[in-house]
Amino acid sequence: MNIDQIKQKLQTNIFGDKLFYYEEVDSTNARTLQLAREGAPEGTVVLTDFQKKGKGRLNRTWFAPKGENLLVSVLLRPEQEITAVQKITLAMANIVLEVLDKHLKSESKTREAHTISLKWPNDVLIDHKKVAGILSESILKEKHIEALVIGFGINLNTPVKQMPDEIKATTISLIDILGKPVNRERFLCELLLLLEKHYTSLERSNYKNVVKQWKKHCPDIGQKIIITTPGGQETGTFQDINKFGYLVYQTDDGIRKELNAGEIRKA
Ligand code: BTN
């Protein structure tokens, strides 16, 4: 990562004003949580070229070879109760979708040939394959959010043929779509600019239209799905996302359930 280039290109006031870059780190989320505990301000950004213990959702590891993709965490200090965490994370997925859309529009002659969509809770997909994952981790104080770390892993320059076999069929990278490498510094600046642009108004509106906006890009609503939770697996129909950002589904036995964490796939 060329940090000087990032500092030159960055047009934000708060997001990235405090920018920590590590050639290698355990996990940008873990490092940002540590900085949050030490009192780092909102908008602090932690960036790396390689994570030794990159964290994915559901205790998985996040795969990213050195120096190819975007591995970044941003520290938020939203003035919200803990019930807002999931909704804020959905808002972040909406923003990543917007950055990808902008990027494809400016860099690809065939933007219309590609679909960008969201998969609950916060995967971003291109042509139904995962291009970005988001992991939010919070520090809570009584009922309030003291700090919320949003970690973004975005597959930019690792072609799918170089991904591990287990994820090859379900993953994609921007380089596969564009046929040329993505400038990581520029992509990061676009992401931070959109984050800053939207975050203030999201806070002011209490994340009012987030769920509605998120649902517009989710093709799974109304579809048969397999739901995996720590408690096991079941099949059902994806019905809705509730006001907290939870998955609402109906099991094949007709029971309506709401889920705040887990994973779904097409049945
Ligand atoms: C997922 O499982 O979909 C979420 C993946 C999130 C990965 C990113 S990479 C940067 C940040 N630091 C981490 O350790 N994880 C997140």
GROMACS .gro file of C-alpha atoms and ligand atoms in nm:
model
  283
    1MET     CA    1   0.000   0.000   0.000
    2ASN     CA    2   0.126   0.341  -0.085
    3ILE     CA    3   0.031   0.548   0.216
    4ASP     CA    4   0.156   0.877   0.074
    5GLN     CA    5  -0.067   0.825  -0.228
    6ILE     CA    6  -0.363   0.756   0.001
    7LYS     CA    7  -0.298   1.070   0.206
    8GLN     CA    8  -0.274   1.274  -0.114
    9LYS     CA    9  -0.593   1.136  -0.266
   10LEU     CA   10  -0.810   1.123   0.045
   11GLN     CA   11  -1.079   1.392   0.041
   12THR     CA   12  -1.232   1.320   0.381
   13ASN     CA   13  -1.220   1.525   0.701
   14ILE     CA   14  -1.258   1.261   0.969
   15PHE     CA   15  -1.236   0.914   0.815
   16GLY     CA   16  -0.869   0.836   0.777
   17ASP     CA   17  -0.751   1.149   0.953
   18LYS     CA   18  -0.590   0.902   1.191
   19LEU     CA   19  -0.456   0.633   0.961
   20PHE     CA   20  -0.255   0.338   1.089
   21TYR     CA   21  -0.080   0.123   0.832
   22TYR     CA   22   0.092  -0.207   0.908
   23GLU     CA   23   0.278  -0.414   0.655
   24GLU     CA   24   0.154  -0.710   0.862
   25VAL     CA   25  -0.083  -0.733   1.157
   26ASP     CA   26  -0.282  -1.006   1.330
   27SER     CA   27  -0.614  -0.856   1.230
   28THR     CA   28  -0.707  -0.498   1.149
   29ASN     CA   29  -1.026  -0.543   1.351
   30ALA     CA   30  -0.836  -0.663   1.657
   31ARG     CA   31  -0.591  -0.373   1.625
   32THR     CA   32  -0.873  -0.120   1.585
   33LEU     CA   33  -1.054  -0.258   1.890
   34GLN     CA   34  -0.734  -0.212   2.086
   35LEU     CA   35  -0.700   0.147   1.963
   36ALA     CA   36  -1.066   0.207   2.052
   37ARG     CA   37  -1.000   0.092   2.408
   38GLU     CA   38  -0.710   0.333   2.424
   39GLY     CA   39  -0.946   0.618   2.328
   40ALA     CA   40  -0.886   0.652   1.952
   41PRO     CA   41  -1.136   0.886   1.787
   42GLU     CA   42  -1.416   0.809   1.546
   43GLY     CA   43  -1.291   0.775   1.190
   44THR     CA   44  -0.965   0.605   1.288
   45VAL     CA   45  -0.863   0.372   1.006
   46VAL     CA   46  -0.639   0.065   1.029
   47LEU     CA   47  -0.499  -0.073   0.708
   48THR     CA   48  -0.271  -0.363   0.630
   49ASP     CA   49  -0.117  -0.560   0.347
   50PHE     CA   50  -0.137  -0.889   0.531
   51GLN     CA   51  -0.328  -1.034   0.826
   52LYS     CA   52  -0.178  -1.322   1.019
   53LYS     CA   53  -0.512  -1.393   1.185
   54GLY     CA   54  -0.767  -1.226   0.959
   55LYS     CA   55  -1.109  -1.282   1.111
   56GLY     CA   56  -1.420  -1.376   0.919
   57ARG     CA   57  -1.772  -1.410   1.056
   58LEU     CA   58  -1.868  -1.714   1.260
   59ASN     CA   59  -1.509  -1.768   1.379
   60ARG     CA   60  -1.376  -1.830   1.033
   61THR     CA   61  -1.049  -1.700   0.899
   62TRP     CA   62  -1.041  -1.447   0.618
   63PHE     CA   63  -0.825  -1.545   0.322
   64ALA     CA   64  -0.618  -1.274   0.154
   65PRO     CA   65  -0.266  -1.312   0.012
   66LYS     CA   66  -0.017  -1.039   0.087
   67GLY     CA   67  -0.055  -0.705  -0.088
   68GLU     CA   68  -0.342  -0.780  -0.324
   69ASN     CA   69  -0.674  -0.692  -0.166
   70LEU     CA   70  -0.829  -0.441   0.069
   71LEU     CA   71  -0.806  -0.522   0.439
   72VAL     CA   72  -0.925  -0.227   0.638
   73SER     CA   73  -1.109  -0.146   0.959
   74VAL     CA   74  -1.280   0.176   1.054
   75LEU     CA   75  -1.368   0.290   1.403
   76LEU     CA   76  -1.715   0.434   1.456
   77ARG     CA   77  -1.855   0.576   1.775
   78PRO     CA   78  -2.224   0.595   1.689
   79GLU     CA   79  -2.457   0.747   1.942
   80GLN     CA   80  -2.682   0.446   1.939
   81GLU     CA   81  -2.808   0.170   2.162
   82ILE     CA   82  -2.669  -0.180   2.116
   83THR     CA   83  -2.981  -0.285   1.925
   84ALA     CA   84  -2.857  -0.072   1.634
   85VAL     CA   85  -2.539  -0.273   1.567
   86GLN     CA   86  -2.686  -0.501   1.303
   87LYS     CA   87  -2.858  -0.215   1.122
   88ILE     CA   88  -2.538  -0.011   1.112
   89THR     CA   89  -2.357  -0.311   0.966
   90LEU     CA   90  -2.623  -0.345   0.696
   91ALA     CA   91  -2.568   0.025   0.620
   92MET     CA   92  -2.200  -0.051   0.567
   93ALA     CA   93  -2.289  -0.325   0.318
   94ASN     CA   94  -2.506  -0.074   0.130
   95ILE     CA   95  -2.206   0.158   0.112
   96VAL     CA   96  -1.968  -0.113  -0.015
   97LEU     CA   97  -2.225  -0.199  -0.281
   98GLU     CA   98  -2.234   0.165  -0.387
   99VAL     CA   99  -1.853   0.188  -0.410
  100LEU     CA  100  -1.838  -0.130  -0.619
  101ASP     CA  101  -2.114  -0.002  -0.843
  102LYS     CA  102  -1.931   0.329  -0.896
  103HIS     CA  103  -1.606   0.151  -0.961
  104LEU     CA  104  -1.757  -0.085  -1.216
  105LYS     CA  105  -1.933   0.205  -1.387
  106SER     CA  106  -1.609   0.393  -1.427
  107GLU     CA  107  -1.380   0.099  -1.505
  108SER     CA  108  -1.589  -0.154  -1.693
  109LYS     CA  109  -1.750  -0.118  -2.032
  110THR     CA  110  -1.989  -0.396  -1.940
  111ARG     CA  111  -2.133  -0.274  -1.605
  112GLU     CA  112  -2.487  -0.371  -1.714
  113ALA     CA  113  -2.375  -0.728  -1.771
  114HIS     CA  114  -2.303  -0.769  -1.398
  115THR     CA  115  -2.526  -0.794  -1.094
  116ILE     CA  116  -2.417  -0.654  -0.761
  117SER     CA  117  -2.625  -0.781  -0.471
  118LEU     CA  118  -2.633  -0.837  -0.096
  119LYS     CA  119  -2.660  -1.157   0.099
  120TRP     CA  120  -2.777  -1.152   0.458
  121PRO     CA  121  -2.630  -1.038   0.681
  122ASN     CA  122  -2.355  -0.845   0.509
  123ASP     CA  123  -2.189  -1.014   0.217
  124VAL     CA  124  -2.156  -0.820  -0.104
  125LEU     CA  125  -2.176  -1.027  -0.420
  126ILE     CA  126  -2.097  -0.973  -0.784
  127ASP     CA  127  -2.271  -1.212  -1.018
  128HIS     CA  128  -2.388  -1.404  -0.707
  129LYS     CA  129  -2.036  -1.464  -0.579
  130LYS     CA  130  -1.883  -1.305  -0.272
  131VAL     CA  131  -1.657  -1.012  -0.344
  132ALA     CA  132  -1.660  -0.852   0.001
  133GLY     CA  133  -1.720  -0.947   0.361
  134ILE     CA  134  -1.784  -0.719   0.655
  135LEU     CA  135  -1.716  -0.801   1.018
  136SER     CA  136  -1.842  -0.566   1.287
  137GLU     CA  137  -1.722  -0.593   1.643
  138SER     CA  138  -1.837  -0.370   1.923
  139ILE     CA  139  -1.742  -0.242   2.263
  140LEU     CA  140  -2.056  -0.189   2.464
  141LYS     CA  141  -2.122   0.019   2.771
  142GLU     CA  142  -2.444  -0.072   2.947
  143LYS     CA  143  -2.706  -0.031   2.674
  144HIS     CA  144  -2.493   0.186   2.449
  145ILE     CA  145  -2.235   0.136   2.180
  146GLU     CA  146  -1.905   0.277   2.296
  147ALA     CA  147  -1.718   0.176   1.983
  148LEU     CA  148  -1.803  -0.014   1.670
  149VAL     CA  149  -1.527  -0.152   1.452
  150ILE     CA  150  -1.625  -0.224   1.096
  151GLY     CA  151  -1.379  -0.447   0.910
  152PHE     CA  152  -1.393  -0.471   0.534
  153GLY     CA  153  -1.231  -0.749   0.335
  154ILE     CA  154  -1.269  -0.674  -0.035
  155ASN     CA  155  -1.134  -0.905  -0.304
  156LEU     CA  156  -0.969  -0.674  -0.551
  157ASN     CA  157  -0.665  -0.832  -0.711
  158THR     CA  158  -0.661  -1.201  -0.621
  159PRO     CA  159  -0.808  -1.387  -0.919
  160VAL     CA  160  -1.051  -1.658  -0.819
  161LYS     CA  161  -0.826  -1.926  -0.968
  162GLN     CA  162  -0.575  -1.842  -0.694
  163MET     CA  163  -0.829  -1.874  -0.412
  164PRO     CA  164  -0.840  -2.183  -0.189
  165ASP     CA  165  -1.046  -2.467  -0.334
  166GLU     CA  166  -1.312  -2.447  -0.059
  167ILE     CA  167  -1.415  -2.096  -0.164
  168LYS     CA  168  -1.343  -2.100  -0.538
  169ALA     CA  169  -1.699  -2.174  -0.640
  170THR     CA  170  -1.854  -1.902  -0.425
  171THR     CA  171  -1.600  -1.620  -0.450
  172ILE     CA  172  -1.505  -1.354  -0.701
  173SER     CA  173  -1.258  -1.072  -0.727
  174LEU     CA  174  -1.283  -0.739  -0.907
  175ILE     CA  175  -0.987  -0.834  -1.123
  176ASP     CA  176  -1.191  -1.128  -1.259
  177ILE     CA  177  -1.458  -0.883  -1.371
  178LEU     CA  178  -1.238  -0.603  -1.499
  179GLY     CA  179  -0.957  -0.811  -1.645
  180LYS     CA  180  -0.706  -0.563  -1.502
  181PRO     CA  181  -0.574  -0.483  -1.155
  182VAL     CA  182  -0.758  -0.242  -0.931
  183ASN     CA  183  -0.574   0.051  -0.777
  184ARG     CA  184  -0.616  -0.031  -0.408
  185GLU     CA  185  -0.529   0.318  -0.289
  186ARG     CA  186  -0.793   0.475  -0.510
  187PHE     CA  187  -1.053   0.216  -0.413
  188LEU     CA  188  -0.989   0.279  -0.043
  189CYS     CA  189  -1.021   0.656  -0.088
  190GLU     CA  190  -1.354   0.606  -0.264
  191LEU     CA  191  -1.475   0.381   0.019
  192LEU     CA  192  -1.373   0.623   0.294
  193LEU     CA  193  -1.525   0.919   0.111
  194LEU     CA  194  -1.862   0.748   0.073
  195LEU     CA  195  -1.849   0.629   0.434
  196GLU     CA  196  -1.794   0.980   0.558
  197LYS     CA  197  -2.057   1.121   0.325
  198HIS     CA  198  -2.326   0.879   0.442
  199TYR     CA  199  -2.235   0.827   0.807
  200THR     CA  200  -2.339   1.168   0.939
  201SER     CA  201  -2.679   1.154   0.774
  202LEU     CA  202  -2.728   0.792   0.880
  203GLU     CA  203  -2.663   0.893   1.240
  204ARG     CA  204  -2.896   1.192   1.210
  205SER     CA  205  -3.179   0.982   1.064
  206ASN     CA  206  -3.128   0.693   1.306
  207TYR     CA  207  -3.052   0.465   1.013
  208LYS     CA  208  -3.410   0.513   0.898
  209ASN     CA  209  -3.398   0.386   0.539
  210VAL     CA  210  -3.118   0.136   0.580
  211VAL     CA  211  -3.324  -0.182   0.584
  212LYS     CA  212  -3.541  -0.063   0.294
  213GLN     CA  213  -3.233   0.023   0.090
  214TRP     CA  214  -3.061  -0.305   0.179
  215LYS     CA  215  -3.367  -0.511   0.078
  216LYS     CA  216  -3.371  -0.351  -0.269
  217HIS     CA  217  -3.048  -0.535  -0.346
  218CYS     CA  218  -3.129  -0.870  -0.191
  219PRO     CA  219  -3.257  -1.127  -0.442
  220ASP     CA  220  -3.317  -1.392  -0.173
  221ILE     CA  221  -3.632  -1.247  -0.022
  222GLY     CA  222  -3.922  -1.484  -0.085
  223GLN     CA  223  -3.683  -1.766  -0.171
  224LYS     CA  224  -3.630  -2.106  -0.011
  225ILE     CA  225  -3.316  -2.101   0.201
  226ILE     CA  226  -3.107  -2.320   0.425
  227ILE     CA  227  -3.034  -2.148   0.753
  228THR     CA  228  -2.727  -2.241   0.955
  229THR     CA  229  -2.703  -2.130   1.315
  230PRO     CA  230  -2.484  -2.249   1.603
  231GLY     CA  231  -2.787  -2.460   1.697
  232GLY     CA  232  -2.800  -2.648   1.365
  233GLN     CA  233  -2.954  -2.629   1.020
  234GLU     CA  234  -3.305  -2.591   0.889
  235THR     CA  235  -3.483  -2.499   0.571
  236GLY     CA  236  -3.740  -2.229   0.533
  237THR     CA  237  -3.849  -1.928   0.334
  238PHE     CA  238  -3.676  -1.592   0.359
  239GLN     CA  239  -3.958  -1.353   0.446
  240ASP     CA  240  -3.812  -1.023   0.549
  241ILE     CA  241  -3.551  -0.824   0.736
  242ASN     CA  242  -3.691  -0.669   1.052
  243LYS     CA  243  -3.623  -0.318   1.181
  244PHE     CA  244  -3.315  -0.438   1.368
  245GLY     CA  245  -3.168  -0.602   1.059
  246TYR     CA  246  -3.252  -0.955   1.171
  247LEU     CA  247  -3.348  -1.226   0.926
  248VAL     CA  248  -3.717  -1.316   0.936
  249TYR     CA  249  -3.801  -1.656   0.795
  250GLN     CA  250  -4.069  -1.920   0.806
  251THR     CA  251  -3.960  -2.275   0.869
  252ASP     CA  252  -4.099  -2.556   0.657
  253ASP     CA  253  -4.317  -2.640   0.961
  254GLY     CA  254  -4.475  -2.296   0.936
  255ILE     CA  255  -4.303  -2.136   1.234
  256ARG     CA  256  -4.195  -1.772   1.201
  257LYS     CA  257  -3.846  -1.709   1.334
  258GLU     CA  258  -3.616  -1.411   1.370
  259LEU     CA  259  -3.240  -1.456   1.365
  260ASN     CA  260  -2.966  -1.208   1.444
  261ALA     CA  261  -2.661  -1.413   1.354
  262GLY     CA  262  -2.606  -1.708   1.125
  263GLU     CA  263  -2.569  -1.793   0.765
  264ILE     CA  264  -2.801  -1.866   0.478
  265ARG     CA  265  -2.772  -2.024   0.137
  266LYS     CA  266  -3.014  -2.107  -0.139
  267ALA     CA  267  -3.204  -2.431  -0.080
  268BTN     C1  268  -1.694  -1.236   0.655
  268BTN     O1  269  -1.672  -1.345   0.710
  268BTN     O2  270  -1.764  -1.226   0.555
  268BTN     C2  271  -1.633  -1.110   0.714
  268BTN     C3  272  -1.492  -1.092   0.667
  268BTN     C4  273  -1.427  -0.966   0.718
  268BTN     C5  274  -1.281  -0.961   0.685
  268BTN     C6  275  -1.218  -0.830   0.721
  268BTN     S1  276  -1.056  -0.813   0.656
  268BTN     C7  277  -1.031  -0.669   0.749
  268BTN     C8  278  -1.097  -0.691   0.884
  268BTN     N1  279  -1.006  -0.751   0.979
  268BTN     C9  280  -1.039  -0.875   1.009
  268BTN     O3  281  -0.974  -0.950   1.084
  268BTN     N2  282  -1.152  -0.910   0.946
  268BTN    C10  283  -1.205  -0.799   0.869
   0.00000   0.00000   0.00000
